[in-house]
Coordinates of C-alpha atoms in Angstrom, one line a residue:
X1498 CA 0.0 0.0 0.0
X1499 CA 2.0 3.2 -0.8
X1500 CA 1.3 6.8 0.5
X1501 CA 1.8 8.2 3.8
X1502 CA -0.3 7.4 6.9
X1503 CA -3.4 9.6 7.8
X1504 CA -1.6 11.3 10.6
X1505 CA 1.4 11.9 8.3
X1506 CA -0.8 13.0 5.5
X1507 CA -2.9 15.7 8.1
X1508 CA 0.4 17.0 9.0
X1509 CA 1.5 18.0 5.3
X1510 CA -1.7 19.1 4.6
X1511 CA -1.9 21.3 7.5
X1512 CA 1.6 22.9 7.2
X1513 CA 0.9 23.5 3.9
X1514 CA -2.3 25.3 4.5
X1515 CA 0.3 27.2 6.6
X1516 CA 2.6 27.8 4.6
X1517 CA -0.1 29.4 2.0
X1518 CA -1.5 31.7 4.6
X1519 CA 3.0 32.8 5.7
X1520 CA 2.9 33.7 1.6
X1521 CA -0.4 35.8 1.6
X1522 CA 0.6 37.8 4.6
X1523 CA 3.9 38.3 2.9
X1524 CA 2.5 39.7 0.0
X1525 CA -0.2 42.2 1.6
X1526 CA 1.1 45.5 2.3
X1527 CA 2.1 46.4 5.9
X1528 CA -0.7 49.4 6.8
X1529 CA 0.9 50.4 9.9
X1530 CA 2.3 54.0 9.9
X1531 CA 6.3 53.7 10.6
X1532 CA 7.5 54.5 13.7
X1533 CA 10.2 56.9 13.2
X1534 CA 7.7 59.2 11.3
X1535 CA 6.1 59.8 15.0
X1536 CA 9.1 59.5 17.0
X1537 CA 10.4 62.8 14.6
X1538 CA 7.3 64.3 13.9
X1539 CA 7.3 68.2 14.7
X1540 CA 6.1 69.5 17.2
X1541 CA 4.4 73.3 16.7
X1542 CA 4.1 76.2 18.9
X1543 CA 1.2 78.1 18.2
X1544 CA 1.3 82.4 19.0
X1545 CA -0.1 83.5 22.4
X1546 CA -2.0 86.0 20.6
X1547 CA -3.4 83.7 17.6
X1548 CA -6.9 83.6 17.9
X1549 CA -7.6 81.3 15.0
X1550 CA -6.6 77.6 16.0
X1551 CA -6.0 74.2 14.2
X1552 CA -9.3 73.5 12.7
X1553 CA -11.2 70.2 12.3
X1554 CA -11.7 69.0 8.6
X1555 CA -15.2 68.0 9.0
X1556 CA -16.6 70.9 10.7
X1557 CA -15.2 73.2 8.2
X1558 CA -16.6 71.3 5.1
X1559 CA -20.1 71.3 7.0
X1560 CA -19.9 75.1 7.4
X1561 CA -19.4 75.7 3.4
X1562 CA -21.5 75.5 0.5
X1563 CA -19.3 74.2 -3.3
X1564 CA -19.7 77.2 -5.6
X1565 CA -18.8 77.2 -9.2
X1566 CA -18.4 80.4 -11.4
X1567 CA -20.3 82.8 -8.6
X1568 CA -22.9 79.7 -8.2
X1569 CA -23.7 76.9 -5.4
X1570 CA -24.2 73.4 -7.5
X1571 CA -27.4 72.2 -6.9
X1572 CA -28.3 68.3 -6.3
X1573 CA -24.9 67.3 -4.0
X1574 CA -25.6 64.6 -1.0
X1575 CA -24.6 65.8 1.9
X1576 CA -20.9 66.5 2.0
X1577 CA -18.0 64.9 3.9
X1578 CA -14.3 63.7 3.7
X1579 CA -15.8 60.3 2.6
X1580 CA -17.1 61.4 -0.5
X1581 CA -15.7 65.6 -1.4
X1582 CA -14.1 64.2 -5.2
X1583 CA -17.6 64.0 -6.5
X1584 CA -17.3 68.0 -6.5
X1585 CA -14.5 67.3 -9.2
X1586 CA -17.3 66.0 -12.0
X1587 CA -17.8 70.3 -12.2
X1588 CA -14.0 70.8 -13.0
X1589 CA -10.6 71.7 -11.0
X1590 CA -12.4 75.5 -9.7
X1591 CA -14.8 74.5 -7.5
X1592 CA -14.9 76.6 -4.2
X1593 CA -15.8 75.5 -0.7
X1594 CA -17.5 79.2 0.5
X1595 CA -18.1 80.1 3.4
X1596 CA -21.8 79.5 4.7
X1597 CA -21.5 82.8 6.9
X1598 CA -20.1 86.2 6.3
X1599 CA -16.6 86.0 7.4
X1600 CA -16.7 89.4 8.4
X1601 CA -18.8 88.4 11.1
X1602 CA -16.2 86.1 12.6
X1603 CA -18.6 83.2 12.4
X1604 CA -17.6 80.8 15.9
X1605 CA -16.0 77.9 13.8
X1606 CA -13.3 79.4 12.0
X1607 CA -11.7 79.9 14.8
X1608 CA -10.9 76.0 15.5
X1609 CA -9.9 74.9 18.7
X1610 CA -7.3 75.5 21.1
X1611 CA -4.9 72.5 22.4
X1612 CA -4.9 71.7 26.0
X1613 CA -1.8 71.8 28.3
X1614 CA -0.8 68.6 26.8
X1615 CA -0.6 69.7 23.4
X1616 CA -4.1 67.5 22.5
X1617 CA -6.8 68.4 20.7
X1618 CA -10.2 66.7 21.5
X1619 CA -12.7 67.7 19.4
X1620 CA -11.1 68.3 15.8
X1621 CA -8.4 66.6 13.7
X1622 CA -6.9 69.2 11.4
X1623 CA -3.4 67.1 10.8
X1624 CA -3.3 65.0 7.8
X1625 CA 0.1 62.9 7.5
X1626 CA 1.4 61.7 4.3
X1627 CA 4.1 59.4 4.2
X1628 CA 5.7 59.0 0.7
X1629 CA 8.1 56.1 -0.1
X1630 CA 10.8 57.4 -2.5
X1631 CA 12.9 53.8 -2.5
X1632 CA 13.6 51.3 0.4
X1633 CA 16.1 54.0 2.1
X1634 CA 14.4 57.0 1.5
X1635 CA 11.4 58.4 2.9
X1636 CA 9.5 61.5 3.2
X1637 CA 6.8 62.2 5.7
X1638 CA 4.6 65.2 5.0
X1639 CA 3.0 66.8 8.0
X1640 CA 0.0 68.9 6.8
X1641 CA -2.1 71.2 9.4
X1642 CA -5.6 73.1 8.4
X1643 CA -6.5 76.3 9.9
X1644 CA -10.3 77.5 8.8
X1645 CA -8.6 81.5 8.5
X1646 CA -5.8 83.3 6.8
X1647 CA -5.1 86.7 8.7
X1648 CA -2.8 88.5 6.5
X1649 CA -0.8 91.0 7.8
X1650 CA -1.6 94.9 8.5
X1651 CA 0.5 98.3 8.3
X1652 CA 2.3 97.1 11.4
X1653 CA 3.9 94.2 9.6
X1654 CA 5.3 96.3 6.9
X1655 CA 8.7 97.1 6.8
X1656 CA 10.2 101.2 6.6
X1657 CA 10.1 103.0 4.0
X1658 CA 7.4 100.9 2.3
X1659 CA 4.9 101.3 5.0
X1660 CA 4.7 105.3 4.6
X1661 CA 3.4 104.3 1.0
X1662 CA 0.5 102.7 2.7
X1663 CA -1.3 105.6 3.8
X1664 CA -4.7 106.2 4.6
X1665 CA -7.8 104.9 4.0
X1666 CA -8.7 101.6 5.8
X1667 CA -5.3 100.1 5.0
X1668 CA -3.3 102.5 7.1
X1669 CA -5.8 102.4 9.6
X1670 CA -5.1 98.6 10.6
X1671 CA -7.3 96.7 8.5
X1672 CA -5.5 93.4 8.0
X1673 CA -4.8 92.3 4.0
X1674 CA -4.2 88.7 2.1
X1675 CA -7.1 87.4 4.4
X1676 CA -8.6 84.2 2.9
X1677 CA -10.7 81.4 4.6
X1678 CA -9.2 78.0 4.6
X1679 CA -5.5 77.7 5.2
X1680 CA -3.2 74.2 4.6
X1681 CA 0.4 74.8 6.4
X1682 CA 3.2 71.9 6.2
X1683 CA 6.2 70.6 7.2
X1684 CA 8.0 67.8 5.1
X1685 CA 10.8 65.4 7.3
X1686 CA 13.0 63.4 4.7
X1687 CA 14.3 60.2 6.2
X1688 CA 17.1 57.8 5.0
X1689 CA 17.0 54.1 6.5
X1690 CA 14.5 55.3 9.4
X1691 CA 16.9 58.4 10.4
X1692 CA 15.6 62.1 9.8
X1693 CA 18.5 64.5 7.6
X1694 CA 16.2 67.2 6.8
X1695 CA 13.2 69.1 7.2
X1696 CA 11.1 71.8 5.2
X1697 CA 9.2 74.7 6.5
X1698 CA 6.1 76.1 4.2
X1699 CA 5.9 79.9 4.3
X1700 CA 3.1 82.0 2.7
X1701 CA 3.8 80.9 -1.5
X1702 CA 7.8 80.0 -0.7
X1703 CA 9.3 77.6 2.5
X1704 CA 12.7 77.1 3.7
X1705 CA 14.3 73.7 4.3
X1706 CA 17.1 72.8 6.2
X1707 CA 19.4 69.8 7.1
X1708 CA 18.4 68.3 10.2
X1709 CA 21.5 69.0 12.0
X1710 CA 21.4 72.6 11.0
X1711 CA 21.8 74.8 14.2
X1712 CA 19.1 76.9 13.4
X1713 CA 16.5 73.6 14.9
X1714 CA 15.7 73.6 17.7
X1715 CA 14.3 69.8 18.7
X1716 CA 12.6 68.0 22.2
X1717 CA 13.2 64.9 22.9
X1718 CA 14.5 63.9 19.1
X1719 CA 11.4 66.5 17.5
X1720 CA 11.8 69.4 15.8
X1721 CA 10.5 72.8 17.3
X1722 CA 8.1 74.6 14.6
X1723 CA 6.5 78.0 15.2
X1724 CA 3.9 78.9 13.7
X1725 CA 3.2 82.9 12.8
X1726 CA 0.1 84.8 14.0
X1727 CA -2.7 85.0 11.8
X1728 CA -0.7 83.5 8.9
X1729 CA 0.1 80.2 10.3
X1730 CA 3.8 80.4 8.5
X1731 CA 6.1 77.9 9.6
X1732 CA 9.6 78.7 11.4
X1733 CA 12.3 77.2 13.2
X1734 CA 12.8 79.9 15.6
X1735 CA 10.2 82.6 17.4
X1736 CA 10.7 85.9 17.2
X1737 CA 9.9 88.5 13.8
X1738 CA 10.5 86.6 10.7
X1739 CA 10.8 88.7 7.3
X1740 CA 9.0 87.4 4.5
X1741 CA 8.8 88.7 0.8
X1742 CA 11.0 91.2 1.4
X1743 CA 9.0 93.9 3.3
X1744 CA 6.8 92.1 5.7
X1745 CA 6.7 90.9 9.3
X1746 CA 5.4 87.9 10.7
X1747 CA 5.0 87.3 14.6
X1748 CA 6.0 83.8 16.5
X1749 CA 6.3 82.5 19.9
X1750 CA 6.0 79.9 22.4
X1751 CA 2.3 80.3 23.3
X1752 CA 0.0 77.2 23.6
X1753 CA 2.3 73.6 22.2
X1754 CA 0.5 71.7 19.9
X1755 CA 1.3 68.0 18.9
X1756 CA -0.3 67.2 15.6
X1757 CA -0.2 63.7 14.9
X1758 CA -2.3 62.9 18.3
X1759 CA -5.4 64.2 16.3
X1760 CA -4.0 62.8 12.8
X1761 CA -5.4 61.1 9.8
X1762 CA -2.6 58.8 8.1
X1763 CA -1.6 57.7 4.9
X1764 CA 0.5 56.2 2.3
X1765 CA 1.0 57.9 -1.1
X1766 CA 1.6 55.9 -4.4
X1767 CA 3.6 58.5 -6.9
X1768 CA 2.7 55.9 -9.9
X1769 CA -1.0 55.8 -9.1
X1770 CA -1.3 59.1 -7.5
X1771 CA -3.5 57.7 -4.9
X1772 CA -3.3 57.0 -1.2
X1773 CA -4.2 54.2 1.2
X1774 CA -4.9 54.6 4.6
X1775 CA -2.5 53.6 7.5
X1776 CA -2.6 52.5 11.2
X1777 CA -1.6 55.3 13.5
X1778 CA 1.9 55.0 15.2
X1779 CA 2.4 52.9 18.3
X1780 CA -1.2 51.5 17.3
X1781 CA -2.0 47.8 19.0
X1782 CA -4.4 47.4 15.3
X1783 CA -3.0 46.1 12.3
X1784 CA -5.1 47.7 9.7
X1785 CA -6.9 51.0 9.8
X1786 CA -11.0 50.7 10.9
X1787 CA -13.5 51.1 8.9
X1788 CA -13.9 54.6 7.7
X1789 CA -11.6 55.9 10.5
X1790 CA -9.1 57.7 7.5
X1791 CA -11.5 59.0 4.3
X1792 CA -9.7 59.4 1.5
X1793 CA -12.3 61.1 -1.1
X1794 CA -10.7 64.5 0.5
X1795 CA -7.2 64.0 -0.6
X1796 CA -8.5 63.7 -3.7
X1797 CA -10.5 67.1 -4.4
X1798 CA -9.1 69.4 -6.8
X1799 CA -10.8 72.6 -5.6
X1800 CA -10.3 75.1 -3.4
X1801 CA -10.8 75.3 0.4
X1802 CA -12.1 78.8 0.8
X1803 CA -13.9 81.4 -0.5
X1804 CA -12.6 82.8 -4.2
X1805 CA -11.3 86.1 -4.1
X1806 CA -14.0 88.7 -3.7
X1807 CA -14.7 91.1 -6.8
X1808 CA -13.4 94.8 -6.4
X1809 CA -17.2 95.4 -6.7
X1810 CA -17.9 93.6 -3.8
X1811 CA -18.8 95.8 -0.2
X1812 CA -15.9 93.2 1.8
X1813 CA -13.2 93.7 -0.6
X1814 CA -10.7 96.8 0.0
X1815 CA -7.3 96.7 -2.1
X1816 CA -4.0 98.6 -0.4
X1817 CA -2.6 101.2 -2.5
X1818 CA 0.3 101.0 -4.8
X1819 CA 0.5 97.0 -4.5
X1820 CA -3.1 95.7 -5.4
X1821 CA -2.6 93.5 -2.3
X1822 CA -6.7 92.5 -1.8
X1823 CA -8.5 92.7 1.3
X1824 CA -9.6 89.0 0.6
X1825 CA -8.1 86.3 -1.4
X1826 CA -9.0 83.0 -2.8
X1827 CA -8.4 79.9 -0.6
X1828 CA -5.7 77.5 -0.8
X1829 CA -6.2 74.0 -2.9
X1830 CA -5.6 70.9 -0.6
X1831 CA -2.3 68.7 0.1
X1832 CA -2.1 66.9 -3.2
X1833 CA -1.0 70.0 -4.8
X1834 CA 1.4 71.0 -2.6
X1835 CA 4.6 68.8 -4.7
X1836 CA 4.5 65.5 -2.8
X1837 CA 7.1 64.2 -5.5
X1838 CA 10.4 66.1 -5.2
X1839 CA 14.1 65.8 -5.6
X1840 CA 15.3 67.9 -3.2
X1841 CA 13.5 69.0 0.0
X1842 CA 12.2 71.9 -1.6
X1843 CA 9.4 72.2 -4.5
X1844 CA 11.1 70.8 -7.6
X1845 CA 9.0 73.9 -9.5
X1846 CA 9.9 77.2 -7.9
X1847 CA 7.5 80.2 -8.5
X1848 CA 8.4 83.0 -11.0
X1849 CA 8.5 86.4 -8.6
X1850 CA 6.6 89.3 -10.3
X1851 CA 8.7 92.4 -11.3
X1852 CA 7.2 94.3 -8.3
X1853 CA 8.2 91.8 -6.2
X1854 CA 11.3 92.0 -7.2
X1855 CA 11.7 95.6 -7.8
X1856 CA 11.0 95.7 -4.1
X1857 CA 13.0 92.9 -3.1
X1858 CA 16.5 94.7 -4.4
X1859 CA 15.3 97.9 -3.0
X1860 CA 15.0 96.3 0.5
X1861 CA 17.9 94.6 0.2
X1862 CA 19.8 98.1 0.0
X1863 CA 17.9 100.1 1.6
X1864 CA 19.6 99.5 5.2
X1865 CA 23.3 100.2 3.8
X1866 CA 22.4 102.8 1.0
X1867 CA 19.5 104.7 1.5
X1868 CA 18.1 104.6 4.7
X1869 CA 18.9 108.4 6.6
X1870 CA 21.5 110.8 5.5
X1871 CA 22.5 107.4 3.7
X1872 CA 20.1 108.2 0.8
X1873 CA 22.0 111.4 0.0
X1874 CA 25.2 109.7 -0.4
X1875 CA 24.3 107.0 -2.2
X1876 CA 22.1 109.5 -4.4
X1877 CA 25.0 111.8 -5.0
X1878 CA 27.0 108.3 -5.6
X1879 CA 25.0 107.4 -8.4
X1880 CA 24.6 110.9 -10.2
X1881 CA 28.5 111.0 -10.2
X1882 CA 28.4 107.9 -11.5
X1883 CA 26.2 108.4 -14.3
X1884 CA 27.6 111.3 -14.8
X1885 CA 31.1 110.1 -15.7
X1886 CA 29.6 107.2 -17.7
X1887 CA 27.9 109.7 -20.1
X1888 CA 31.3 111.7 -19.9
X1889 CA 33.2 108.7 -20.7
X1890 CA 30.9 107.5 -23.7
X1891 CA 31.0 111.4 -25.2
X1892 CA 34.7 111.5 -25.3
X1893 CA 35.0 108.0 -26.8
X1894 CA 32.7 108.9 -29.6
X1895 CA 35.2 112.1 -30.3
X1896 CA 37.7 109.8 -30.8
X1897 CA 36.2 107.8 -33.2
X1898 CA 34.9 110.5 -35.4
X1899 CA 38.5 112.4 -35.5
X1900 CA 39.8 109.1 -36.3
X1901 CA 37.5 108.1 -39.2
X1902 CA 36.8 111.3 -40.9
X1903 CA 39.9 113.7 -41.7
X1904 CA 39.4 116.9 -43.5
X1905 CA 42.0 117.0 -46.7
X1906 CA 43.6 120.0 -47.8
X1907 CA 44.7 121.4 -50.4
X1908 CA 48.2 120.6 -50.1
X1909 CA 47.3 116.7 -49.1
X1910 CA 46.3 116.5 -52.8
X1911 CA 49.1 115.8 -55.4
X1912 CA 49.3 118.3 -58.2
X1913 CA 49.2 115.3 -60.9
X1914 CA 46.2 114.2 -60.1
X1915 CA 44.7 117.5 -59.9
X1916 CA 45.0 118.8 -62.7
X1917 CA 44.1 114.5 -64.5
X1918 CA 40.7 115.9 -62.8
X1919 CA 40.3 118.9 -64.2
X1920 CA 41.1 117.5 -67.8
X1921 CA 38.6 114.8 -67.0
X1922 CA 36.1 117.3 -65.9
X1923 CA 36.4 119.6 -69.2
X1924 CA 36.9 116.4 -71.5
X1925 CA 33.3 115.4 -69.8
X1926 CA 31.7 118.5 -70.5
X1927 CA 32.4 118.4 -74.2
X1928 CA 31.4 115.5 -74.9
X1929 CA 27.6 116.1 -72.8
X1930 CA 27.6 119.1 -75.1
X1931 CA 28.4 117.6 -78.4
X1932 CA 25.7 114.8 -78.0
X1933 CA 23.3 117.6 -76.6
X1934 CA 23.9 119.0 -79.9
X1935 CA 23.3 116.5 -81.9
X1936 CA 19.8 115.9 -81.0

């Protein structure tokens, strides 16, 4: 009789079955968030004098109505981070607006405040992004939503440009670049599990630096982030930060704020452009629960505000000089903000306007060359200047005409070929009047 006993038989079959289920596991992806991305996530000081906090995702889509071209779109279910990409069947410039006048200062776009420990309780405004570049290199996007954009107002403009700024409501302290809906971020780039650098989003630009750049400051293995008044901007230090050239922002150490303990987590694919949801750090679960991390938001190609309010409209007021608006349009969500990138900044860097940069140079010199009596001498400086260039060009023009054009004599000519002219000149005159004559 040939074939193995039954016991023998039960045994193969059953570490076979095993063996199936060891290669199954293998192949499913692992869901769980890593580690290091939590163990190095930042850590963000929010101002003392910030009155509009981290903001929850939900609560802000339930306060605003999708417009398109001035109109709300009629027929939608009712809206959530489950199911926002059906907005996208009406095209990339679809608007989340605002439910209430923002100039009323409606309650919930002023989020919520953290407590002592740094937690929020009832919102989740951090969405984290983890994006696997190869096996070694990793970079974990850390994204935070505020519900309002305070601009800045005369006080956070730099000398000389602030005397431009003069009255009216501007010059009065009427804050500019205001726009509802705001998506700050910081990017950590890790190689083999280890953090070497870090990226700071700042109004349209950001800053990145290498992770043992002085400049960090870190707790425990975290890097320090302060977050600007109003703006939201993201630093590594507190104090007055410069930005564009001429304008101010304010940070500090007022309330701490730890992010990913009110998170949503993910995994981004840069082939499919799609992301999958992932099990918190230090999570006991496996897999993500049902519906705990929607995805239809990542994927919404609108905007997350208001669009910029017409010059006709009663809100909108528009500062002299630099057409900076009262109101602007709100930002577009985390999947345009360059998940894919070489370096640690943007791989596409903006084009500055001419004003911009006018104003740029200008500020640049304006502290050595033409701030006080400096103005003077650097004015003077330049008029000599100019002046000797003009001086310069006029005497090497003389030159070159003296040189190229000389004035012959009579004595420069040889008295041969004067008179062969003459002869040629009478011999020519005959012969015109001979033929004249013979006509």
């Amino acid at each position: 009789m040939t074939g193995a006993p039954p016991t023998q038989a039960f045994m193969l079959r059953h570490l076979f079955f095993i063996g199936l289920l060891g290669i199954s596991a293998g192949t499913e992806p692992d869901l769980r968030c890593p580690d290091y991305v939590a163990s190095h996530a930042p850590l963000v000081w929010l101002h003392s004098d910030d009155p509009y906090k981290p903001s929850d995702l939900l609560t802000h889509v339930r306060h605003t109505t999708p417009v398109l071209d001035g109109e709300p779109i009629r027929g939608l279910p009712s809206l959530g981070l489950d199911n926002l990409d059906i907005l996208n069947e009406s095209g990339d410039h679809v608007a989340l607006t605002s439910d209430e006048d923002p100039t009323t200062f409606p309650a919930w776009i002023f989020g919520e405040a953290p407590d002592a420990t740094g937690k929020l309780h009832n919102a989740t405004p951090c969405v984290v992004i983890v994006v696997e570049k190869s096996q070694q290199d990793v970079d974990a996007f850390y994204f935070y939503f505020y519900s309002y954009n305070e601009g800045p107002n005369i006080t956070q403009v730099l000398e000389p440009l602030d005397r431009l700024v003069s009255g009216g409501k501007a010059a009065s302290g009427m804050h500019f670049g205001n726009h509802i809906g705001d998506w700050e971020h910081n990017m950590v780039r890790f190689r083999d599990g280890k953090p070497v650098g870090i990226y700071y989003s700042q109004h349209v630009d950001g800053k990145a630096y290498g992770w043992d750049d002085p400049i960090i400051s870190k707790a425990d293995g975290r890097p320090l982030v302060y977050s600007a008044r109003g703006s939201h901007a993201n630093y590594p230090a507190s104090g007055d930060q410069v930005h564009n050239a001429a304008l101010v922002d304010y940070c500090d150490a007022g309330q701490k704020w730890d992010p990913i303990l009110s998170a949503y987590f993910y995994r981004f694919d840069p082939a499919t452009f799609t992301v999958t949801s992932l099990v918190p750090p230090n999570s006991s679960s496996s897999a993500p629960p049902p519906s705990s991390n929607p995805t239809s938001f990542f994927y919404f190609t609108g905007r997350w505000g208001d669009v910029q309010y017409p010059d006709s409209d009663p809100r909108q007021e528009t500062v002299p000089y630099f057409g900076l608006k009262r109101f602007q349009s709100g930002p577009t969500g985390p999947r345009h903000k360059h998940l894919v990138r070489k370096g640690l900044l943007p791989d596409r860097r903006r084009r500055q306007g001419w004003m911009e940069w006018g104003v740029g140079i200008y500020m640049s010199l304006y502290p050595c060359c033409f701030r006080g009596w400096r103005s003077w001498v650097s004015l003077s400086f330049v008029i000599v200047t100019l002046v000797g260039i003009v001086l310069g060009i006029r005497s090497v023009f003389r030159r070159c005409r003296k040189r190229g054009y000389r004035k012959l004599l009579e004595d420069d000519i040889p008295l041969d070929d004067r008179r062969r002219e003459e002869e040629a000149l009478l011999a020519s005159s005959d012969e015109e009047g001979g033929e004249e004559n013979d006509h």
